[in-house]
Short mmCIF file of C-alpha atoms and ligand atoms in Angstrom, two decimals:
data_model
loop_
_atom_site.label_atom_id
_atom_site.label_comp_id
_atom_site.label_asym_id
_atom_site.label_seq_id
_atom_site.Cartn_x
_atom_site.Cartn_y
_atom_site.Cartn_z
CA UNK N 1 72.12 95.39 102.20
CA UNK N 2 74.19 98.69 103.45
CA UNK N 3 76.04 99.85 100.61
CA UNK N 4 79.59 101.90 101.18
CA UNK N 5 81.74 103.70 98.10
CA UNK N 6 85.44 103.42 98.01
CA UNK N 7 86.94 105.67 95.85
CA UNK N 8 90.64 105.51 95.48
CA UNK N 9 93.34 108.00 94.18
CA UNK N 10 96.06 106.10 92.43
CA UNK N 11 99.23 106.53 90.49
CA UNK N 12 98.47 105.65 87.26
CA UNK N 13 101.04 102.93 86.92
CA UNK N 14 99.96 101.52 89.50
CA UNK N 15 95.68 101.72 87.72
CA UNK N 16 96.52 97.72 85.99
CA UNK N 17 97.10 95.75 88.82
CA UNK N 18 95.17 96.94 90.91
CA UNK N 19 91.97 96.78 89.08
CA UNK N 20 92.69 93.40 87.94
CA UNK N 21 93.63 91.85 91.46
CA UNK N 22 90.06 93.91 92.52
CA UNK N 23 88.26 92.31 90.02
CA UNK N 24 89.60 88.97 90.74
CA UNK N 25 88.47 89.25 94.54
CA UNK N 26 84.60 89.83 92.68
CA UNK N 27 84.86 93.59 93.53
CA UNK N 28 83.46 95.73 90.78
CA UNK N 29 85.33 98.49 89.50
CA UNK N 30 84.89 101.87 87.69
CA UNK N 31 88.36 103.60 86.17
CA UNK N 32 87.85 107.44 85.76
CA UNK N 33 90.79 109.34 84.55
CA UNK N 34 91.86 112.23 87.05
CA UNK N 35 94.19 114.77 87.17
CA UNK N 36 95.85 116.06 90.72
CA UNK N 37 95.72 119.50 91.66
CA UNK N 38 99.09 120.15 92.92
CA UNK N 39 101.26 118.38 90.09
CA UNK N 40 98.99 118.79 87.14
CA UNK N 41 99.88 115.24 85.98
CA UNK N 42 97.17 112.51 85.11
CA UNK N 43 96.18 109.83 87.79
CA UNK N 44 93.32 107.46 87.96
CA UNK N 45 90.11 107.65 90.58
CA UNK N 46 88.75 104.38 91.17
CA UNK N 47 84.97 103.95 92.46
CA UNK N 48 84.27 100.34 93.98
CA UNK N 49 80.59 100.08 95.61
CA UNK N 50 80.71 97.46 97.86
CA UNK N 51 79.30 95.74 100.88
CA UNK N 52 80.55 97.90 103.95
CA UNK N 53 81.90 94.22 105.64
CA UNK N 54 84.34 94.23 102.72
CA UNK N 55 85.26 97.71 102.67
CA UNK N 56 88.40 96.88 104.59
CA UNK N 57 89.33 94.05 102.09
CA UNK N 58 89.13 96.64 99.54
CA UNK N 59 91.60 98.66 101.40
CA UNK N 60 93.94 95.68 102.06
CA UNK N 61 94.28 95.03 98.31
CA UNK N 62 94.97 98.57 97.57
CA UNK N 63 97.44 98.86 100.34
CA UNK N 64 99.50 95.52 98.80
CA UNK N 65 99.41 96.70 95.28
CA UNK N 66 100.23 100.78 95.49
CA UNK N 67 103.49 102.14 96.53
CA UNK N 68 104.71 105.27 97.10
CA UNK N 69 106.87 107.12 94.57
CA UNK N 70 108.66 110.11 94.61
CA UNK N 71 107.90 112.46 91.63
CA UNK N 72 109.84 115.24 90.32
CA UNK N 73 108.18 117.88 89.29
CA UNK N 74 109.32 121.35 87.52
CA UNK N 75 108.29 124.65 89.07
CA UNK N 76 108.98 127.77 87.82
CA UNK N 77 111.63 130.31 89.78
CA UNK N 78 109.28 133.44 89.91
CA UNK N 79 111.51 136.59 88.44
CA UNK N 80 113.62 139.00 91.17
CA UNK N 81 114.43 141.50 88.88
CA UNK N 82 112.67 143.40 85.48
CA UNK N 83 115.49 141.17 83.46
CA UNK N 84 115.06 138.24 84.73
CA UNK N 85 113.47 134.61 83.21
CA UNK N 86 111.49 132.33 84.57
CA UNK N 87 113.57 129.45 85.41
CA UNK N 88 112.60 126.01 86.07
CA UNK N 89 113.93 123.90 89.36
CA UNK N 90 113.01 120.37 90.13
CA UNK N 91 111.80 119.53 93.17
CA UNK N 92 111.25 116.24 95.00
CA UNK N 93 107.33 115.41 96.53
CA UNK N 94 106.53 111.66 97.48
CA UNK N 95 103.14 110.26 95.41
CA UNK N 96 100.41 107.85 97.11
CA UNK N 97 100.30 104.63 97.43
CA UNK N 98 96.95 105.74 97.69
CA UNK N 99 94.23 108.69 98.72
CA UNK N 100 90.82 106.47 99.78
CA UNK N 101 87.89 107.78 100.30
CA UNK N 102 84.99 106.05 101.88
CA UNK N 103 81.27 107.43 101.22
CA UNK N 104 78.10 105.69 102.13
CA UNK N 105 75.61 105.51 99.80
CA UNK N 106 72.41 106.63 100.61
CA UNK N 107 70.43 104.33 97.65
CA UNK N 108 72.74 101.41 95.10
CA UNK N 109 70.50 100.46 92.18
CA UNK N 110 71.23 98.85 89.11
CA UNK N 111 68.34 98.52 86.43
P1 LIG F 201 98.32 115.62 93.13
O1 LIG F 201 97.27 117.11 93.81
O2 LIG F 201 98.80 115.97 92.15
O3 LIG F 201 99.16 115.67 94.43
C1 LIG F 201 100.69 114.94 94.72
C2 LIG F 201 101.14 114.98 95.71
O4 LIG F 201 101.76 115.95 95.90
C3 LIG F 201 101.09 114.45 96.82
O5 LIG F 201 100.80 113.46 97.10
C4 LIG F 201 101.82 115.50 97.89
O6 LIG F 201 102.69 114.84 98.56
C5 LIG F 201 101.85 116.03 96.90
N1 LIG F 201 101.47 117.69 97.15
C6 LIG F 201 100.27 117.83 97.02
N2 LIG F 201 99.64 118.95 97.23
C7 LIG F 201 100.00 119.62 97.85
C8 LIG F 201 100.39 121.02 98.44
N3 LIG F 201 99.47 121.80 98.46
N4 LIG F 201 101.44 121.12 99.45
C9 LIG F 201 102.56 120.41 98.72
N5 LIG F 201 102.69 119.56 99.14
C10 LIG F 201 101.89 119.10 98.05
P2 LIG F 201 99.21 112.42 97.92
O7 LIG F 201 99.15 113.34 99.16
O8 LIG F 201 99.51 111.08 97.70
O9 LIG F 201 98.46 112.71 96.74
C11 LIG F 201 98.32 112.23 95.63
C12 LIG F 201 96.47 112.46 94.64
O10 LIG F 201 96.02 111.97 95.16
C13 LIG F 201 96.87 114.04 94.80
O11 LIG F 201 97.95 114.45 93.48
C14 LIG F 201 95.42 114.38 93.92
O12 LIG F 201 94.71 114.03 92.86
C15 LIG F 201 94.67 113.20 95.52
N6 LIG F 201 94.42 113.65 96.52
C16 LIG F 201 95.39 113.97 97.57
N7 LIG F 201 94.80 114.59 98.74
C17 LIG F 201 93.38 114.70 98.25
C18 LIG F 201 92.46 114.96 98.84
N8 LIG F 201 92.22 115.49 100.19
N9 LIG F 201 90.88 115.22 98.32
C19 LIG F 201 90.95 115.32 97.03
N10 LIG F 201 91.76 114.36 96.08
C20 LIG F 201 93.25 114.63 97.21
#
């Protein structure tokens, strides 16, 4: 049986519902706590090993559950003069639904 690994980076707020849906639909899932490189905030990475024929089903569930959200992070304004201080200012970015990678599995074994 050809297996694929679906790796999905999702927002923490969606992770619980998503895992519930995946498990309910008989997908084995591993949850990893991860951190986004840009926002440097926590997110969740799920690893789901599935037969190739079920990849679209997994992606469909992820699409149904994971929402795009506006997230505000605070970036410091660099000082322009020697007496300046760093002034934090808020920036909005759209995060998610989900970032999904589908990769080939050379060998899948449970021992
Ligand atoms: P973060 O790296 O914290 O990125 C959060 C959001 O910030 C991104 O949402 C995007 O809207 C914005 N962003 C990221 N890098 C940017 C940049 N260089 N300039 C301007 N805005 C930027 P998403 O694209 O939905 O990504 C959500 C999370 O998914 C990311 O969190 C990261 O953990 C992961 N991710 C996204 N693309 C990835 C990739 N190509 N490889 C690995 N992980 C990825």
